[in-house]
mmCIF file of C-alpha atoms in Angstrom:
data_model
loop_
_atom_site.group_PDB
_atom_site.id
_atom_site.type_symbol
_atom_site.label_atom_id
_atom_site.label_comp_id
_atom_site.label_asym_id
_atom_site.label_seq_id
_atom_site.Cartn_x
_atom_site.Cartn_y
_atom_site.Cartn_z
ATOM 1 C CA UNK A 254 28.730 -47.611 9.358
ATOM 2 C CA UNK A 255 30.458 -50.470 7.436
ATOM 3 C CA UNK A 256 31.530 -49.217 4.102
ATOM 4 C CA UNK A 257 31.722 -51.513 1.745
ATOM 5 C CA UNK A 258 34.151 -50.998 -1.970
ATOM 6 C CA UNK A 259 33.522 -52.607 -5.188
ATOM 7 C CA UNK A 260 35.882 -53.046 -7.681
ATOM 8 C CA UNK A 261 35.749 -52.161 -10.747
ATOM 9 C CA UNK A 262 33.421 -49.758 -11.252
ATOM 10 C CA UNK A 263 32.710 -51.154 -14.312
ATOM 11 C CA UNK A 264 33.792 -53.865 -16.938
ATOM 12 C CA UNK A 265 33.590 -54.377 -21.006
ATOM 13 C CA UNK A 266 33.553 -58.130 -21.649
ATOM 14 C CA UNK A 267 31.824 -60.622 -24.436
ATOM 15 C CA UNK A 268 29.786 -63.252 -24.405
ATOM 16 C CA UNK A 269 31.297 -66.547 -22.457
ATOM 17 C CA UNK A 270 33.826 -63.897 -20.648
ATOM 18 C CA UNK A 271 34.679 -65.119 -17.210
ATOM 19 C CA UNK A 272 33.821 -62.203 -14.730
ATOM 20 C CA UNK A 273 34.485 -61.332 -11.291
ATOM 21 C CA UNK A 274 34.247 -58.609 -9.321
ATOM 22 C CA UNK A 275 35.451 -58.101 -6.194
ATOM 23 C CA UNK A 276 33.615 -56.382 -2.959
ATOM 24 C CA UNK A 277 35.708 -55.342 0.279
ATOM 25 C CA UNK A 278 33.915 -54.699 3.529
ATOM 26 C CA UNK A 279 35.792 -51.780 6.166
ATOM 27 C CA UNK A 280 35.325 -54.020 8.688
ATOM 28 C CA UNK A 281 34.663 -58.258 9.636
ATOM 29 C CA UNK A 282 30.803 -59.001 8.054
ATOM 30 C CA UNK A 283 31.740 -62.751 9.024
ATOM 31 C CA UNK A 284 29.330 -64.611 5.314
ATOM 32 C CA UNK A 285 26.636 -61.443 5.363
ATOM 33 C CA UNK A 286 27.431 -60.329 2.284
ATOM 34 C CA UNK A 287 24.621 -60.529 -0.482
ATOM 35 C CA UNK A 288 24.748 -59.627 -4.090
ATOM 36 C CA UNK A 289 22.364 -58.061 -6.310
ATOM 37 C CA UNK A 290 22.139 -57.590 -10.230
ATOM 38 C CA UNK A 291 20.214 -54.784 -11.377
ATOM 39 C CA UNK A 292 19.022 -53.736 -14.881
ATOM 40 C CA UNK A 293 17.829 -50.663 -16.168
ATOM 41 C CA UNK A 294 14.457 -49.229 -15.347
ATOM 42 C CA UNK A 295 13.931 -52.588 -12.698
ATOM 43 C CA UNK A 296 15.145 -53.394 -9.241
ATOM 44 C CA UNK A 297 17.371 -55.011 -7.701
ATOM 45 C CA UNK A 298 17.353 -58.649 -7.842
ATOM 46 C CA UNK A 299 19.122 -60.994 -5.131
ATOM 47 C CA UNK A 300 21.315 -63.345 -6.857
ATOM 48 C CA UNK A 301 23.631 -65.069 -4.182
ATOM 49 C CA UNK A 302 23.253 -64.765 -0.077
ATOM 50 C CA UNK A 303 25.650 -65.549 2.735
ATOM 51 C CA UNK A 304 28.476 -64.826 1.020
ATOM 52 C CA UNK A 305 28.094 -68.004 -1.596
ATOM 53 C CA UNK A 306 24.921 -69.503 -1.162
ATOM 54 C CA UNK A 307 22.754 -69.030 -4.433
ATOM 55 C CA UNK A 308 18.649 -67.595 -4.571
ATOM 56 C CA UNK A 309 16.535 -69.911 -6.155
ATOM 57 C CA UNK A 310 16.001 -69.743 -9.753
ATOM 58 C CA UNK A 311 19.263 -67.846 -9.750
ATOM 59 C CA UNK A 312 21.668 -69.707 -13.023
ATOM 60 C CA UNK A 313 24.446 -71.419 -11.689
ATOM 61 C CA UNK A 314 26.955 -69.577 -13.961
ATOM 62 C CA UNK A 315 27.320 -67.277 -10.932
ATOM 63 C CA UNK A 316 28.778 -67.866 -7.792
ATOM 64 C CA UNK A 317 30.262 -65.940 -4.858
ATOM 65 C CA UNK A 318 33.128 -66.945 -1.966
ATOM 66 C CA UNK A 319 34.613 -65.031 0.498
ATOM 67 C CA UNK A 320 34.671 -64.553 4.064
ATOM 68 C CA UNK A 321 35.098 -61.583 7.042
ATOM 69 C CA UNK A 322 36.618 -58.469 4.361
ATOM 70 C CA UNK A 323 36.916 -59.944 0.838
ATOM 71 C CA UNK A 324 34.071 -61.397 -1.145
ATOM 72 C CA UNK A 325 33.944 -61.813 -4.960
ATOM 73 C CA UNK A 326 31.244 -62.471 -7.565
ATOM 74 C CA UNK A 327 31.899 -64.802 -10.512
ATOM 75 C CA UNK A 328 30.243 -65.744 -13.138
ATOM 76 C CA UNK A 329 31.597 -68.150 -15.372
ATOM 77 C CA UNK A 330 30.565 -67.799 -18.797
ATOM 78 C CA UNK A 331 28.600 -64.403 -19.696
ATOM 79 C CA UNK A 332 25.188 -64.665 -21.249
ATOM 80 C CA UNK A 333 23.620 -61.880 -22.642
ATOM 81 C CA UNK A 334 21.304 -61.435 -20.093
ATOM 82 C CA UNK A 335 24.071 -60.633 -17.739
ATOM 83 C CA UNK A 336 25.119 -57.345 -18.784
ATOM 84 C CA UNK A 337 23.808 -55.584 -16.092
ATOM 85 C CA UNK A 338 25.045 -53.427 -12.720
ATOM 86 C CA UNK A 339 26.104 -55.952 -9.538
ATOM 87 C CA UNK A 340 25.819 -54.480 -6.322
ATOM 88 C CA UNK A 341 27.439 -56.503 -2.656
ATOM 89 C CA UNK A 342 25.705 -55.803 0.419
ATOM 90 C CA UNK A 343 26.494 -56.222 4.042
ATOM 91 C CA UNK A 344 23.662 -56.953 6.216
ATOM 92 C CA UNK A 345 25.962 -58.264 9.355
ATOM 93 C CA UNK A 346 25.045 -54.693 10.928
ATOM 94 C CA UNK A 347 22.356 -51.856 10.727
ATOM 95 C CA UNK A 348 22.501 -49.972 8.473
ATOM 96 C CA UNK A 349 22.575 -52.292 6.057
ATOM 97 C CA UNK A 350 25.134 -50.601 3.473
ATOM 98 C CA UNK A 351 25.749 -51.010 -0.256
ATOM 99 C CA UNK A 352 28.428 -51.495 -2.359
ATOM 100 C CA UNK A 353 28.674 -48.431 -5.209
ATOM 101 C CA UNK A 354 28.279 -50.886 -7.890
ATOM 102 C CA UNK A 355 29.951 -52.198 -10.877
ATOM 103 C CA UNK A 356 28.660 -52.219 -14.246
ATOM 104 C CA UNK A 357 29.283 -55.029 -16.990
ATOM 105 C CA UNK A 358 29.428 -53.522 -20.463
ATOM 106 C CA UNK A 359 29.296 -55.470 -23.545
ATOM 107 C CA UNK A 360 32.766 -55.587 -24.818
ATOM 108 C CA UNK B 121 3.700 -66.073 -4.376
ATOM 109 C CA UNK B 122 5.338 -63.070 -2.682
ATOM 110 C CA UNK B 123 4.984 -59.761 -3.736
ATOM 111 C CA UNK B 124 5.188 -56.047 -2.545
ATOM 112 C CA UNK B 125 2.866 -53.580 -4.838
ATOM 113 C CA UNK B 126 4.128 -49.486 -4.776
ATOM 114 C CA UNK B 127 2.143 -46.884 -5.258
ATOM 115 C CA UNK B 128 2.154 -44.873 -8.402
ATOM 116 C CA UNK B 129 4.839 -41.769 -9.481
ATOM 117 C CA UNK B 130 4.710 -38.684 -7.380
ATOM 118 C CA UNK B 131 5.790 -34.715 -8.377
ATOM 119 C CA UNK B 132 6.009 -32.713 -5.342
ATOM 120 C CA UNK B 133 7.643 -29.152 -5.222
ATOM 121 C CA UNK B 134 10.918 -28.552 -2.925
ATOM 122 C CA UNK B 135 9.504 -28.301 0.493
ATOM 123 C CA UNK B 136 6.405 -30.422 0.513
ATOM 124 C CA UNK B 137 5.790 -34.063 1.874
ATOM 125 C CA UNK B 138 4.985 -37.292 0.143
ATOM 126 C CA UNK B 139 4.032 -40.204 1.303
ATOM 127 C CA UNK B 140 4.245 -43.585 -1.191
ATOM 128 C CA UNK B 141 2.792 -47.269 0.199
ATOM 129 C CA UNK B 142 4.220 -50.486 -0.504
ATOM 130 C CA UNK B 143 1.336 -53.439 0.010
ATOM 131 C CA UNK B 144 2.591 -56.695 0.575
ATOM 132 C CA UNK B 145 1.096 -60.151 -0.032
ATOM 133 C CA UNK B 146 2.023 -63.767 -0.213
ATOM 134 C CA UNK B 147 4.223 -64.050 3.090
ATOM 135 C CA UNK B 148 2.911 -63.051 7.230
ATOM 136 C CA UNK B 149 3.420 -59.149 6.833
ATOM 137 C CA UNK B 150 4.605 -59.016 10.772
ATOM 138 C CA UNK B 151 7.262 -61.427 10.681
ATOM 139 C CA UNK B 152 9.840 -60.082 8.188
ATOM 140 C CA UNK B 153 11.442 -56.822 8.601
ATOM 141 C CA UNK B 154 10.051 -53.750 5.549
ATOM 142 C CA UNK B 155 13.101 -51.840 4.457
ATOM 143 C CA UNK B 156 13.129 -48.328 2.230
ATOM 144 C CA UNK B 157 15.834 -48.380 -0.254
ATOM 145 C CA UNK B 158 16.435 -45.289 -2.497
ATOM 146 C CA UNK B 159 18.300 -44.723 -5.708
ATOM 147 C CA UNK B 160 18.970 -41.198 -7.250
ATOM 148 C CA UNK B 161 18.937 -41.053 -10.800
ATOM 149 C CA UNK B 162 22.160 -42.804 -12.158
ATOM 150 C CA UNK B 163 23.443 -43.467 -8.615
ATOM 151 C CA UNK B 164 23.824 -46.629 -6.704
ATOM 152 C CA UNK B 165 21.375 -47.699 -3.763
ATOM 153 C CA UNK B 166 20.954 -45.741 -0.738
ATOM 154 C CA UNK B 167 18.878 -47.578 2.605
ATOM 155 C CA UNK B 168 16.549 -45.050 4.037
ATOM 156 C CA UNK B 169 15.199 -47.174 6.816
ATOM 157 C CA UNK B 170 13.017 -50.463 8.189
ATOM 158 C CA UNK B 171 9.909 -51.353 9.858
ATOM 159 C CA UNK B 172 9.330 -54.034 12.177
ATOM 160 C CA UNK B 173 5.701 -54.390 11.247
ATOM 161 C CA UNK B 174 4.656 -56.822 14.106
ATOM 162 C CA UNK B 175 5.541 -53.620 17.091
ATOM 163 C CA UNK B 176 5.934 -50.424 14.541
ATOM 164 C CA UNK B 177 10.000 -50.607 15.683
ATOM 165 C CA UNK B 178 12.020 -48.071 13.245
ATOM 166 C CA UNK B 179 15.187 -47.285 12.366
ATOM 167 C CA UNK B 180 16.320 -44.715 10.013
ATOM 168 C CA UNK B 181 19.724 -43.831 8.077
ATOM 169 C CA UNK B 182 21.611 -40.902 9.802
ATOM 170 C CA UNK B 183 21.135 -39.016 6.761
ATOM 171 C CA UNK B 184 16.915 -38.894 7.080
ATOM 172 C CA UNK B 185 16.809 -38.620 10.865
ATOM 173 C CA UNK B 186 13.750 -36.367 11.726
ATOM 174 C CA UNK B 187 12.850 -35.421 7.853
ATOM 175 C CA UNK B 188 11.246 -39.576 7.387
ATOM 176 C CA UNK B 189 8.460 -41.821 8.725
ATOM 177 C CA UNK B 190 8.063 -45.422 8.088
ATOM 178 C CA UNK B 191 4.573 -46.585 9.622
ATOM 179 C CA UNK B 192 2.217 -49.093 8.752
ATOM 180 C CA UNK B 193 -1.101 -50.363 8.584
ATOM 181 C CA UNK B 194 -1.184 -54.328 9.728
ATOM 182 C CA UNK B 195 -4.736 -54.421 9.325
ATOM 183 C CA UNK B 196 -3.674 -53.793 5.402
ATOM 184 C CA UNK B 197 -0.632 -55.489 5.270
ATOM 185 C CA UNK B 198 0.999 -52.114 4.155
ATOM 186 C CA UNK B 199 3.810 -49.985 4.663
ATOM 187 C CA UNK B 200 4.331 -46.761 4.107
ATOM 188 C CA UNK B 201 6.708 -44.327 3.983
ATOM 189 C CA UNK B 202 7.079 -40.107 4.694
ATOM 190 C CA UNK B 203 9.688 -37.754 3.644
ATOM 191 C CA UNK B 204 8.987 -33.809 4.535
ATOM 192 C CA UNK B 205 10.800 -30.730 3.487
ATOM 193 C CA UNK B 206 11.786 -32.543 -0.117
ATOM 194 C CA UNK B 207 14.695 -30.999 -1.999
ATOM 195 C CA UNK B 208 15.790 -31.368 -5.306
ATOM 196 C CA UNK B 209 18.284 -34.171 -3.909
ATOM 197 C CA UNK B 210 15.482 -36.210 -3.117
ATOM 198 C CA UNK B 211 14.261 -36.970 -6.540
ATOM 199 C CA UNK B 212 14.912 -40.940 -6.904
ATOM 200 C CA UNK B 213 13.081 -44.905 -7.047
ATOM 201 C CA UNK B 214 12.089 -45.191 -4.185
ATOM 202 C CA UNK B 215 11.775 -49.382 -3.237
ATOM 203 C CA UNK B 216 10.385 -51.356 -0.375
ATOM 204 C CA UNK B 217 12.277 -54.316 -0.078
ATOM 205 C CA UNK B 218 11.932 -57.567 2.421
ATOM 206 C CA UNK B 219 14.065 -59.414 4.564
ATOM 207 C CA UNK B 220 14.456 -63.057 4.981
ATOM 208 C CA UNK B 221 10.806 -64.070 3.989
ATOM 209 C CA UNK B 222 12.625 -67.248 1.501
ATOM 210 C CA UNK B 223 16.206 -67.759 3.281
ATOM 211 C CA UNK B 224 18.164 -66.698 6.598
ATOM 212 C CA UNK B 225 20.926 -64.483 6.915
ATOM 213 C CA UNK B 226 18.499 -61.141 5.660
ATOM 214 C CA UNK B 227 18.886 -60.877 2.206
ATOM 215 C CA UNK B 228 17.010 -58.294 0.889
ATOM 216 C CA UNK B 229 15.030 -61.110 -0.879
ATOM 217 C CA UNK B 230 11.855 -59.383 -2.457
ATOM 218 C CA UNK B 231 11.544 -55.689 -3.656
ATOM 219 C CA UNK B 232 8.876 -53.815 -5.002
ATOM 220 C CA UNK B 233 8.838 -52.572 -8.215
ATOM 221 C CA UNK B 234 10.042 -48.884 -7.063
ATOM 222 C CA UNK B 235 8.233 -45.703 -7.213
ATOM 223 C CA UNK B 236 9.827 -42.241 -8.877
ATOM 224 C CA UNK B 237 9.390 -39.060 -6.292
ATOM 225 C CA UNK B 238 10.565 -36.346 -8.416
ATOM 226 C CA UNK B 239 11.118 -32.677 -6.494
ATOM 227 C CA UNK B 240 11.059 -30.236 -8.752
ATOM 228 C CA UNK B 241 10.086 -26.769 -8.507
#
């Protein structure tokens, strides 16, 4: 299975912080890399696809590059709707594996 | 408008089976891959397994091999999914989530709203 590491595992920041967290994948995942932000009690919620390619209705504050191993999430000024857990996926290969997560805190 | 209804909270004890539904509506139920996605409480997401819905194809994580069932009923554009001999370690949200209904590259792209199995003796 491709394992895939986030980093960090969590983050204090304020609002209009730029954030970005980073996602590593054990082995090539060519652009299949998706991320998700998740908030308490809800689930998951696809936010960018293909590695940099953003869901509709998604704000354009975040973004997401990256290619093969290393893929990051970014978003560039921190609402207050954002603090939330992001999670990367891989979905080159079955199983389709999951990142551990990384929570933004308010600061 | 897509969306993928779950059935309601379940308490089983340690040992017994459960099976939760996920209906879905707004897209062609057969041509999208159904996955299971579970999450423990305050732990990260864990795939359980997916349905091809259009020829009742599975696949399962290693770690559910012979204790889950994914099945479905096309007639009822619903999916459901089994888990026997529950243990304490089981008690999560359970989601169904889609594939690639809106945009290529399989994005889990839809979810359910989740349902809570709780084993507890």
């Amino acid at each position: 299975d491709i394992q895939m590491t986030q980093s960090p595992s969590s983050l204090s920041a304020s609002v209009g912080d730029r954030v970005t967290i980073a996602c590593r994948a054990s082995q090539t995942i060519g652009n299949y890399l998706n991320w998700y932000q998740q908030k308490p009690g809800k689930a998951p919620k696809l936010l960018i696809y293909g590695a940099f390619s953003l869901q509709s209705g998604v704000p354009t504050r975040f973004s997401g590059r990256g290619y093969e191993t290393d893929f990051s999430l970014t978003i560039s000024s921190l609402q207050p709707e954002d603090f939330a857990t992001y999670y990367c996926q891989q979905t080159y290969n079955t199983p389709p594996t999951f990142g551990q997560g990384t929570k933004v805190e308010v600061k | 408008e897509v969306q993928l209804e779950q059935s309601g909270a379940e308490v089983k004890r340690p040992g017994a089976t459960v099976k939760i539904s996920c209906k879905a509506s707004g897209y062609t139920f057969i041509d999208n891959y159904l996955h299971w996605v579970r999450q423990a409480p305050g732990k990260g997401l864990e795939w359980v397994g997916r349905l091809d819905a259009e020829d009742d194809e599975t696949i399962y994580a290693d770690d559910f091999q012979g204790r889950v069932t994914i099945t479905a009923d096309r007639s009822a554009d619903t999916a459901f999914l089994e888990m026997s001999s529950l243990r304490s370690e089981d008690t999560a949200v359970y989601y169904c989530a889609t594939d690639g209904v809106s945009v290529g590259l399989n994005p889990f792209d839809y979810w359910g709203q989740g349902t809570l199995v709780t084993v507890s003796s």
